[in-house]
Amino acid sequence: MDAIKFKAQRGENKPKYIYNGGLVNGYVCFATSVGIGEPEQVWDGLDGVDTVYKNYKTVMSPFFNGATCKSTPDEIKKIFGNPVDIQKVLGTEYEQYLVKVGKNAGGLVVTKIEEEKPVQKEPEVPEITNFYNGIFGLRISQRLPKAMWNLVKPYAEYHDGGDADMENADDMGYFNVKKYEIVGWYYSREAVDALIKAGYKCSYHGEPITVDFQTTANIVAEKRKAKQAKRAEREAYLKGVKKLLYEVWHDDEYMTEEQVFEVMATLRMEITCPEIDIEGHDIYGGGLYLSQDDNYLYFVKNNGMDGDDWSINNYSTGGAGAIVTRVPKSEKTEQLLNEIKKLNDEKD
């Protein structure tokens, strides 16, 4: 007998579910195994013994409606045994208390849960199908509906990320790639042409293809080139500010603990700028921040990491300590502070 799933609920109470259920003469039952013959005591390998039988049989045990049955579960087990076999109940006065599918006395409702196979929903036609470069050709980021897939399938090739694919990737200059980066479908440019010819909108790296693929590819290449140039310009600028920082810092003067105590008692503003690695003190005993007054720019370098020479610390931080040095204010220090302000203002 194939197992049936049931849901049983009385009124607004929390529902209960029966997963190994069955029907006997229309009554809801659940299957349970009962040993046959003399039991054996077998050590369970942990801390005791288990009772086992050489043979077992399946007993269909019924449910009794507590709203109508006047006997308790223990009383019923004394009459019919444990577990209760429905075959012993049928034809007795207790049959009237058995539960059926549907409405039962006392507001108990039992419904059969049908096995529903998940229906795979056909993906919607994307407003625009985006192609991007992969190792072995063009790739698509969306799942295409069948009509579109049939158009691009002749121009598609599947790569499983096996040894041959990994070797080919190495030969093409893609070193240390992972299998998951390779696995999937790859397309030739003809796939793009097939979709456009059929009236579908396509893009390449997010750039709509309005004329033809090559024109769009040129636009993407120019934008990428401009972006790389902008990034290189930014990196060069930050490198210049860092160079200025270290030029100023190079001329710093070590301060005595007394000088530091006197100055730091009045200085509370910490100047940081993560863009040029002035990120403030961290919990590991490293990091740097700047401070200033009318006459000096101060460098407060945390010096509490393992391996640091703590004996040269001149400022108490609550940890191992820090080193405070200073340089007199000058055109260079003002230039550095202005650059830091400009970088910090970019984030606001």
mmCIF file of C-alpha atoms in Angstrom:
data_model
loop_
_atom_site.group_PDB
_atom_site.id
_atom_site.type_symbol
_atom_site.label_atom_id
_atom_site.label_comp_id
_atom_site.label_asym_id
_atom_site.label_seq_id
_atom_site.Cartn_x
_atom_site.Cartn_y
_atom_site.Cartn_z
ATOM 1 C CA MET A 1 0.000 0.000 0.000
ATOM 2 C CA ASP A 2 1.425 3.338 -1.023
ATOM 3 C CA ALA A 3 1.693 5.856 1.804
ATOM 4 C CA ILE A 4 -0.839 8.683 1.824
ATOM 5 C CA LYS A 5 -0.312 12.076 3.418
ATOM 6 C CA PHE A 6 -3.138 13.522 5.516
ATOM 7 C CA LYS A 7 -3.766 16.816 7.241
ATOM 8 C CA ALA A 8 -5.965 16.718 10.370
ATOM 9 C CA GLN A 9 -7.273 19.901 12.011
ATOM 10 C CA ARG A 10 -9.903 20.579 14.626
ATOM 11 C CA GLY A 11 -11.348 24.069 14.361
ATOM 12 C CA GLU A 12 -8.674 26.761 14.623
ATOM 13 C CA ASN A 13 -6.210 24.453 16.354
ATOM 14 C CA LYS A 14 -2.782 23.829 14.865
ATOM 15 C CA PRO A 15 -3.026 21.157 12.128
ATOM 16 C CA LYS A 16 -1.342 17.779 12.445
ATOM 17 C CA TYR A 17 0.126 15.874 9.528
ATOM 18 C CA ILE A 18 0.194 12.117 8.893
ATOM 19 C CA TYR A 19 2.939 11.089 6.459
ATOM 20 C CA ASN A 20 2.805 7.254 6.614
ATOM 21 C CA GLY A 21 -0.958 7.075 6.305
ATOM 22 C CA GLY A 22 -3.387 4.790 4.518
ATOM 23 C CA LEU A 23 -7.091 4.033 4.141
ATOM 24 C CA VAL A 24 -8.789 0.834 5.332
ATOM 25 C CA ASN A 25 -12.546 0.595 4.674
ATOM 26 C CA GLY A 26 -12.495 4.376 4.302
ATOM 27 C CA TYR A 27 -10.937 4.942 7.728
ATOM 28 C CA VAL A 28 -7.722 6.961 8.177
ATOM 29 C CA CYS A 29 -4.849 4.839 9.510
ATOM 30 C CA PHE A 30 -1.100 5.014 9.902
ATOM 31 C CA ALA A 31 1.370 2.215 9.189
ATOM 32 C CA THR A 32 3.539 0.855 11.978
ATOM 33 C CA SER A 33 5.905 -2.139 12.150
ATOM 34 C CA VAL A 34 5.345 -4.912 14.687
ATOM 35 C CA GLY A 35 7.859 -7.656 15.476
ATOM 36 C CA ILE A 36 6.911 -11.298 14.969
ATOM 37 C CA GLY A 37 8.053 -14.114 17.227
ATOM 38 C CA GLU A 38 10.478 -13.990 20.131
ATOM 39 C CA PRO A 39 12.555 -10.822 20.463
ATOM 40 C CA GLU A 40 16.329 -10.750 20.728
ATOM 41 C CA GLN A 41 18.459 -8.402 22.811
ATOM 42 C CA VAL A 42 21.183 -6.842 20.707
ATOM 43 C CA TRP A 43 23.854 -4.460 22.002
ATOM 44 C CA ASP A 44 23.439 -1.138 20.222
ATOM 45 C CA GLY A 45 27.171 -0.321 20.277
ATOM 46 C CA LEU A 46 26.696 2.661 22.561
ATOM 47 C CA ASP A 47 25.345 2.276 26.052
ATOM 48 C CA GLY A 48 22.647 -0.406 26.047
ATOM 49 C CA VAL A 49 20.741 -3.060 24.160
ATOM 50 C CA ASP A 50 17.961 -2.890 21.588
ATOM 51 C CA THR A 51 15.048 -5.271 21.252
ATOM 52 C CA VAL A 52 14.932 -6.665 17.711
ATOM 53 C CA TYR A 53 12.956 -9.313 15.856
ATOM 54 C CA LYS A 54 13.894 -11.553 12.948
ATOM 55 C CA ASN A 55 10.671 -10.680 11.130
ATOM 56 C CA TYR A 56 8.286 -7.748 11.127
ATOM 57 C CA LYS A 57 4.789 -7.124 9.822
ATOM 58 C CA THR A 58 3.011 -3.872 9.012
ATOM 59 C CA VAL A 59 -0.069 -3.056 11.048
ATOM 60 C CA MET A 60 -2.498 -0.350 9.992
ATOM 61 C CA SER A 61 -3.450 1.439 13.173
ATOM 62 C CA PRO A 62 -6.569 3.685 13.186
ATOM 63 C CA PHE A 63 -7.292 7.054 14.740
ATOM 64 C CA PHE A 64 -10.105 7.449 17.245
ATOM 65 C CA ASN A 65 -12.052 10.710 17.391
ATOM 66 C CA GLY A 66 -11.560 12.019 20.884
ATOM 67 C CA ALA A 67 -14.672 14.181 20.591
ATOM 68 C CA THR A 68 -16.957 11.115 20.475
ATOM 69 C CA CYS A 69 -14.965 8.201 21.892
ATOM 70 C CA LYS A 70 -15.487 7.915 25.658
ATOM 71 C CA SER A 71 -12.552 5.554 26.211
ATOM 72 C CA THR A 72 -9.017 6.859 26.739
ATOM 73 C CA PRO A 73 -6.128 5.770 24.494
ATOM 74 C CA ASP A 74 -4.769 3.558 27.280
ATOM 75 C CA GLU A 75 -8.152 1.847 27.737
ATOM 76 C CA ILE A 76 -8.386 1.201 23.986
ATOM 77 C CA LYS A 77 -4.885 -0.318 23.948
ATOM 78 C CA LYS A 78 -5.894 -2.664 26.770
ATOM 79 C CA ILE A 79 -8.832 -3.871 24.676
ATOM 80 C CA PHE A 80 -7.184 -4.205 21.243
ATOM 81 C CA GLY A 81 -3.456 -4.324 22.040
ATOM 82 C CA ASN A 82 -0.605 -1.961 21.291
ATOM 83 C CA PRO A 83 -0.369 -0.954 18.504
ATOM 84 C CA VAL A 84 -4.072 -1.183 17.720
ATOM 85 C CA ASP A 85 -4.794 -3.177 14.566
ATOM 86 C CA ILE A 86 -7.807 -1.749 12.706
ATOM 87 C CA GLN A 87 -8.839 -5.242 11.677
ATOM 88 C CA LYS A 88 -9.619 -5.976 15.346
ATOM 89 C CA VAL A 89 -11.755 -2.815 15.612
ATOM 90 C CA LEU A 90 -13.882 -3.339 12.516
ATOM 91 C CA GLY A 91 -17.282 -4.791 13.386
ATOM 92 C CA THR A 92 -17.091 -3.773 17.050
ATOM 93 C CA GLU A 93 -18.895 -0.943 18.843
ATOM 94 C CA TYR A 94 -15.668 1.090 18.575
ATOM 95 C CA GLU A 95 -15.865 1.304 14.788
ATOM 96 C CA GLN A 96 -18.247 4.266 15.117
ATOM 97 C CA TYR A 97 -15.440 6.311 16.689
ATOM 98 C CA LEU A 98 -12.968 5.860 13.837
ATOM 99 C CA VAL A 99 -11.892 8.862 11.750
ATOM 100 C CA LYS A 100 -12.690 9.248 8.059
ATOM 101 C CA VAL A 101 -11.482 11.654 5.370
ATOM 102 C CA GLY A 102 -13.623 14.771 5.400
ATOM 103 C CA LYS A 103 -15.706 16.226 8.233
ATOM 104 C CA ASN A 104 -15.880 14.294 11.485
ATOM 105 C CA ALA A 105 -17.776 14.953 14.729
ATOM 106 C CA GLY A 106 -16.400 17.688 16.959
ATOM 107 C CA GLY A 107 -15.147 19.851 14.080
ATOM 108 C CA LEU A 108 -12.342 17.483 13.087
ATOM 109 C CA VAL A 109 -11.544 17.774 9.374
ATOM 110 C CA VAL A 110 -9.164 15.370 7.648
ATOM 111 C CA THR A 111 -7.972 16.080 4.107
ATOM 112 C CA LYS A 112 -5.765 14.067 1.821
ATOM 113 C CA ILE A 113 -2.627 15.890 0.661
ATOM 114 C CA GLU A 114 -2.142 15.081 -2.993
ATOM 115 C CA GLU A 115 1.359 14.670 -4.331
ATOM 116 C CA GLU A 116 1.915 17.701 -6.496
ATOM 117 C CA LYS A 117 4.767 17.684 -8.924
ATOM 118 C CA PRO A 118 6.415 21.079 -9.153
ATOM 119 C CA VAL A 119 5.521 22.768 -12.402
ATOM 120 C CA GLN A 120 8.453 24.453 -14.063
ATOM 121 C CA LYS A 121 7.323 27.869 -15.090
ATOM 122 C CA GLU A 122 8.432 28.944 -18.517
ATOM 123 C CA PRO A 123 10.749 31.930 -18.063
ATOM 124 C CA GLU A 124 9.394 35.230 -19.263
ATOM 125 C CA VAL A 125 10.812 36.830 -22.371
ATOM 126 C CA PRO A 126 13.459 39.287 -21.126
ATOM 127 C CA GLU A 127 13.032 42.906 -22.142
ATOM 128 C CA ILE A 128 16.595 42.803 -23.323
ATOM 129 C CA THR A 129 18.957 39.799 -23.509
ATOM 130 C CA ASN A 130 22.401 40.710 -22.244
ATOM 131 C CA PHE A 131 25.485 39.037 -23.702
ATOM 132 C CA TYR A 132 28.878 39.294 -22.064
ATOM 133 C CA ASN A 133 32.342 37.880 -22.709
ATOM 134 C CA GLY A 134 33.229 34.429 -21.391
ATOM 135 C CA ILE A 135 36.357 32.340 -21.753
ATOM 136 C CA PHE A 136 35.119 30.366 -24.756
ATOM 137 C CA GLY A 137 32.724 32.874 -26.295
ATOM 138 C CA LEU A 138 29.729 34.999 -25.415
ATOM 139 C CA ARG A 139 27.546 34.155 -22.442
ATOM 140 C CA ILE A 140 23.970 35.062 -21.442
ATOM 141 C CA SER A 141 23.047 36.036 -17.910
ATOM 142 C CA GLN A 142 19.316 35.200 -18.240
ATOM 143 C CA ARG A 143 17.446 31.933 -18.676
ATOM 144 C CA LEU A 144 15.736 32.067 -22.056
ATOM 145 C CA PRO A 145 12.234 30.812 -22.872
ATOM 146 C CA LYS A 146 12.023 27.884 -25.285
ATOM 147 C CA ALA A 147 11.297 29.979 -28.388
ATOM 148 C CA MET A 148 14.422 32.087 -27.861
ATOM 149 C CA TRP A 149 16.529 29.072 -26.892
ATOM 150 C CA ASN A 150 15.618 27.331 -30.142
ATOM 151 C CA LEU A 151 16.985 30.337 -32.026
ATOM 152 C CA VAL A 152 20.358 30.452 -30.259
ATOM 153 C CA LYS A 153 20.890 26.715 -29.737
ATOM 154 C CA PRO A 154 22.547 26.158 -33.156
ATOM 155 C CA TYR A 155 25.197 28.711 -32.131
ATOM 156 C CA ALA A 156 25.666 27.407 -28.586
ATOM 157 C CA GLU A 157 28.326 25.099 -27.168
ATOM 158 C CA TYR A 158 28.313 23.628 -23.664
ATOM 159 C CA HIS A 159 31.499 23.409 -21.587
ATOM 160 C CA ASP A 160 31.522 21.144 -18.536
ATOM 161 C CA GLY A 161 34.722 22.483 -16.963
ATOM 162 C CA GLY A 162 36.546 19.168 -17.414
ATOM 163 C CA ASP A 163 40.285 18.640 -17.879
ATOM 164 C CA ALA A 164 40.178 19.625 -21.561
ATOM 165 C CA ASP A 165 38.377 22.887 -20.759
ATOM 166 C CA MET A 166 40.831 23.701 -17.962
ATOM 167 C CA GLU A 167 43.820 23.051 -20.241
ATOM 168 C CA ASN A 168 42.318 25.186 -23.015
ATOM 169 C CA ALA A 169 41.684 27.987 -20.539
ATOM 170 C CA ASP A 170 45.339 27.852 -19.453
ATOM 171 C CA ASP A 171 46.483 27.956 -23.087
ATOM 172 C CA MET A 172 44.339 31.046 -23.634
ATOM 173 C CA GLY A 173 45.938 32.821 -20.661
ATOM 174 C CA TYR A 174 43.174 32.219 -18.104
ATOM 175 C CA PHE A 175 45.239 30.803 -15.274
ATOM 176 C CA ASN A 176 43.932 29.387 -11.979
ATOM 177 C CA VAL A 177 40.271 29.609 -13.002
ATOM 178 C CA LYS A 178 37.788 27.480 -11.068
ATOM 179 C CA LYS A 179 35.549 24.875 -12.658
ATOM 180 C CA TYR A 180 32.381 26.816 -11.773
ATOM 181 C CA GLU A 181 33.747 29.805 -13.691
ATOM 182 C CA ILE A 182 33.855 27.727 -16.868
ATOM 183 C CA VAL A 183 30.754 25.530 -16.727
ATOM 184 C CA GLY A 184 27.880 26.676 -18.933
ATOM 185 C CA TRP A 185 26.746 27.584 -22.438
ATOM 186 C CA TYR A 186 28.832 29.740 -24.756
ATOM 187 C CA TYR A 187 27.536 31.457 -27.896
ATOM 188 C CA SER A 188 28.952 32.826 -31.122
ATOM 189 C CA ARG A 189 27.970 36.230 -32.515
ATOM 190 C CA GLU A 190 25.490 34.505 -34.813
ATOM 191 C CA ALA A 191 23.321 33.885 -31.721
ATOM 192 C CA VAL A 192 22.999 37.644 -31.248
ATOM 193 C CA ASP A 193 22.113 38.140 -34.919
ATOM 194 C CA ALA A 194 19.469 35.371 -34.717
ATOM 195 C CA LEU A 195 17.700 37.019 -31.782
ATOM 196 C CA ILE A 196 17.820 40.508 -33.297
ATOM 197 C CA LYS A 197 16.561 39.193 -36.643
ATOM 198 C CA ALA A 198 13.594 37.614 -34.801
ATOM 199 C CA GLY A 199 12.741 40.969 -33.211
ATOM 200 C CA TYR A 200 14.238 40.485 -29.756
ATOM 201 C CA LYS A 201 16.244 43.258 -28.090
ATOM 202 C CA CYS A 202 19.828 42.466 -27.097
ATOM 203 C CA SER A 203 22.709 44.170 -25.355
ATOM 204 C CA TYR A 204 26.424 43.565 -24.983
ATOM 205 C CA HIS A 205 27.885 44.204 -21.524
ATOM 206 C CA GLY A 206 24.782 46.279 -20.800
ATOM 207 C CA GLU A 207 25.100 48.411 -23.941
ATOM 208 C CA PRO A 208 21.992 48.128 -26.168
ATOM 209 C CA ILE A 209 22.739 46.786 -29.650
ATOM 210 C CA THR A 210 21.041 49.366 -31.862
ATOM 211 C CA VAL A 211 23.008 49.058 -35.116
ATOM 212 C CA ASP A 212 24.966 45.800 -35.149
ATOM 213 C CA PHE A 213 27.088 43.758 -32.769
ATOM 214 C CA GLN A 214 30.461 45.117 -33.908
ATOM 215 C CA THR A 215 29.384 48.755 -33.547
ATOM 216 C CA THR A 216 28.208 48.057 -30.018
ATOM 217 C CA ALA A 217 31.387 46.096 -29.245
ATOM 218 C CA ASN A 218 33.409 49.151 -30.313
ATOM 219 C CA ILE A 219 31.340 51.391 -28.023
ATOM 220 C CA VAL A 220 31.862 48.987 -25.096
ATOM 221 C CA ALA A 221 35.612 48.867 -25.813
ATOM 222 C CA GLU A 222 35.843 52.682 -25.876
ATOM 223 C CA LYS A 223 33.917 52.995 -22.621
ATOM 224 C CA ARG A 224 36.095 50.361 -20.998
ATOM 225 C CA LYS A 225 39.202 52.155 -22.248
ATOM 226 C CA ALA A 226 37.954 55.463 -20.863
ATOM 227 C CA LYS A 227 37.126 53.814 -17.543
ATOM 228 C CA GLN A 228 40.580 52.262 -17.330
ATOM 229 C CA ALA A 229 42.178 55.612 -18.131
ATOM 230 C CA LYS A 230 40.106 57.278 -15.421
ATOM 231 C CA ARG A 231 41.091 54.561 -12.946
ATOM 232 C CA ALA A 232 44.771 54.955 -13.874
ATOM 233 C CA GLU A 233 44.470 58.733 -13.464
ATOM 234 C CA ARG A 234 42.907 58.233 -10.032
ATOM 235 C CA GLU A 235 45.611 55.793 -8.971
ATOM 236 C CA ALA A 236 48.303 58.211 -10.101
ATOM 237 C CA TYR A 237 46.653 61.035 -8.142
ATOM 238 C CA LEU A 238 46.423 58.961 -4.949
ATOM 239 C CA LYS A 239 50.013 57.839 -5.425
ATOM 240 C CA GLY A 240 51.033 61.503 -5.601
ATOM 241 C CA VAL A 241 49.151 62.367 -2.393
ATOM 242 C CA LYS A 242 50.736 59.384 -0.617
ATOM 243 C CA LYS A 243 54.146 60.554 -1.848
ATOM 244 C CA LEU A 244 53.442 64.002 -0.421
ATOM 245 C CA LEU A 245 52.373 62.422 2.890
ATOM 246 C CA TYR A 246 55.639 60.523 3.240
ATOM 247 C CA GLU A 247 57.695 63.542 2.179
ATOM 248 C CA VAL A 248 56.119 65.581 4.980
ATOM 249 C CA TRP A 249 56.359 62.728 7.472
ATOM 250 C CA HIS A 250 60.038 62.201 6.608
ATOM 251 C CA ASP A 251 60.946 65.495 8.297
ATOM 252 C CA ASP A 252 59.099 64.726 11.553
ATOM 253 C CA GLU A 253 60.504 65.348 15.022
ATOM 254 C CA TYR A 254 60.269 62.810 17.861
ATOM 255 C CA MET A 255 58.649 64.272 20.979
ATOM 256 C CA THR A 256 59.239 63.601 24.647
ATOM 257 C CA GLU A 257 56.456 62.101 26.738
ATOM 258 C CA GLU A 258 56.081 65.447 28.531
ATOM 259 C CA GLN A 259 55.669 67.306 25.234
ATOM 260 C CA VAL A 260 53.162 64.751 24.003
ATOM 261 C CA PHE A 261 51.164 64.885 27.253
ATOM 262 C CA GLU A 262 50.967 68.662 27.095
ATOM 263 C CA VAL A 263 49.952 68.792 23.416
ATOM 264 C CA MET A 264 47.593 65.808 23.250
ATOM 265 C CA ALA A 265 45.641 67.059 26.243
ATOM 266 C CA THR A 266 44.353 69.868 24.046
ATOM 267 C CA LEU A 267 44.116 67.993 20.718
ATOM 268 C CA ARG A 268 40.998 65.888 20.239
ATOM 269 C CA MET A 269 40.425 65.929 16.473
ATOM 270 C CA GLU A 270 41.657 62.844 14.655
ATOM 271 C CA ILE A 271 42.339 63.387 10.972
ATOM 272 C CA THR A 272 41.907 60.232 8.902
ATOM 273 C CA CYS A 273 41.807 59.505 5.174
ATOM 274 C CA PRO A 274 41.397 55.828 4.225
ATOM 275 C CA GLU A 275 42.089 56.622 0.541
ATOM 276 C CA ILE A 276 45.767 57.175 1.439
ATOM 277 C CA ASP A 277 45.934 54.592 4.247
ATOM 278 C CA ILE A 278 45.386 56.973 7.168
ATOM 279 C CA GLU A 279 42.666 54.836 8.733
ATOM 280 C CA GLY A 280 43.052 55.553 12.440
ATOM 281 C CA HIS A 281 44.137 53.137 15.144
ATOM 282 C CA ASP A 282 42.875 49.555 15.002
ATOM 283 C CA ILE A 283 42.369 46.879 17.651
ATOM 284 C CA TYR A 284 45.493 45.018 16.538
ATOM 285 C CA GLY A 285 47.898 47.752 17.635
ATOM 286 C CA GLY A 286 48.420 49.308 14.210
ATOM 287 C CA GLY A 287 47.124 52.294 12.286
ATOM 288 C CA LEU A 288 47.768 56.006 11.969
ATOM 289 C CA TYR A 289 45.908 59.275 12.355
ATOM 290 C CA LEU A 290 46.967 62.925 12.145
ATOM 291 C CA SER A 291 46.187 65.925 14.306
ATOM 292 C CA GLN A 292 47.142 69.589 14.221
ATOM 293 C CA ASP A 293 47.303 72.881 16.040
ATOM 294 C CA ASP A 294 48.292 76.344 14.841
ATOM 295 C CA ASN A 295 51.977 75.499 14.675
ATOM 296 C CA TYR A 296 52.397 71.774 14.041
ATOM 297 C CA LEU A 297 51.038 68.780 12.182
ATOM 298 C CA TYR A 298 51.167 65.646 14.375
ATOM 299 C CA PHE A 299 51.531 62.010 13.340
ATOM 300 C CA VAL A 300 50.069 59.546 15.866
ATOM 301 C CA LYS A 301 51.221 56.059 14.859
ATOM 302 C CA ASN A 302 49.909 53.129 16.861
ATOM 303 C CA ASN A 303 52.871 50.975 17.906
ATOM 304 C CA GLY A 304 51.381 48.028 19.750
ATOM 305 C CA MET A 305 51.600 45.117 17.324
ATOM 306 C CA ASP A 306 53.614 41.981 18.017
ATOM 307 C CA GLY A 307 57.195 42.669 16.992
ATOM 308 C CA ASP A 308 56.940 46.451 17.499
ATOM 309 C CA ASP A 309 59.471 48.110 19.789
ATOM 310 C CA TRP A 310 57.156 49.282 22.557
ATOM 311 C CA SER A 311 60.021 50.961 24.453
ATOM 312 C CA ILE A 312 59.985 53.948 22.082
ATOM 313 C CA ASN A 313 56.291 54.719 22.604
ATOM 314 C CA ASN A 314 55.683 58.190 23.993
ATOM 315 C CA TYR A 315 51.876 58.251 24.095
ATOM 316 C CA SER A 316 49.514 56.103 26.144
ATOM 317 C CA THR A 317 46.587 54.642 24.215
ATOM 318 C CA GLY A 318 45.162 52.128 26.664
ATOM 319 C CA GLY A 319 47.115 49.452 24.855
ATOM 320 C CA ALA A 320 50.850 49.145 24.294
ATOM 321 C CA GLY A 321 51.007 52.763 23.185
ATOM 322 C CA ALA A 322 51.788 54.931 20.174
ATOM 323 C CA ILE A 323 54.529 57.124 18.768
ATOM 324 C CA VAL A 324 53.728 60.827 18.313
ATOM 325 C CA THR A 325 55.927 62.957 16.083
ATOM 326 C CA ARG A 326 55.429 66.420 14.599
ATOM 327 C CA VAL A 327 56.475 68.713 11.766
ATOM 328 C CA PRO A 328 56.177 72.511 11.699
ATOM 329 C CA LYS A 329 53.325 73.886 9.590
ATOM 330 C CA SER A 330 54.451 74.839 6.090
ATOM 331 C CA GLU A 331 53.159 75.171 2.530
ATOM 332 C CA LYS A 332 53.717 71.422 2.150
ATOM 333 C CA THR A 333 51.702 70.507 5.247
ATOM 334 C CA GLU A 334 48.870 72.806 4.127
ATOM 335 C CA GLN A 335 48.928 71.211 0.691
ATOM 336 C CA LEU A 336 48.689 67.763 2.295
ATOM 337 C CA LEU A 337 45.817 68.809 4.573
ATOM 338 C CA ASN A 338 43.957 70.351 1.634
ATOM 339 C CA GLU A 339 44.316 67.135 -0.393
ATOM 340 C CA ILE A 340 43.054 65.102 2.571
ATOM 341 C CA LYS A 341 40.065 67.422 2.953
ATOM 342 C CA LYS A 342 39.318 67.127 -0.752
ATOM 343 C CA LEU A 343 39.414 63.314 -0.607
ATOM 344 C CA ASN A 344 37.211 63.184 2.496
ATOM 345 C CA ASP A 345 34.711 65.645 0.992
ATOM 346 C CA GLU A 346 34.248 63.305 -1.985
ATOM 347 C CA LYS A 347 32.466 60.834 0.315
ATOM 348 C CA ASP A 348 30.058 63.404 1.793
#
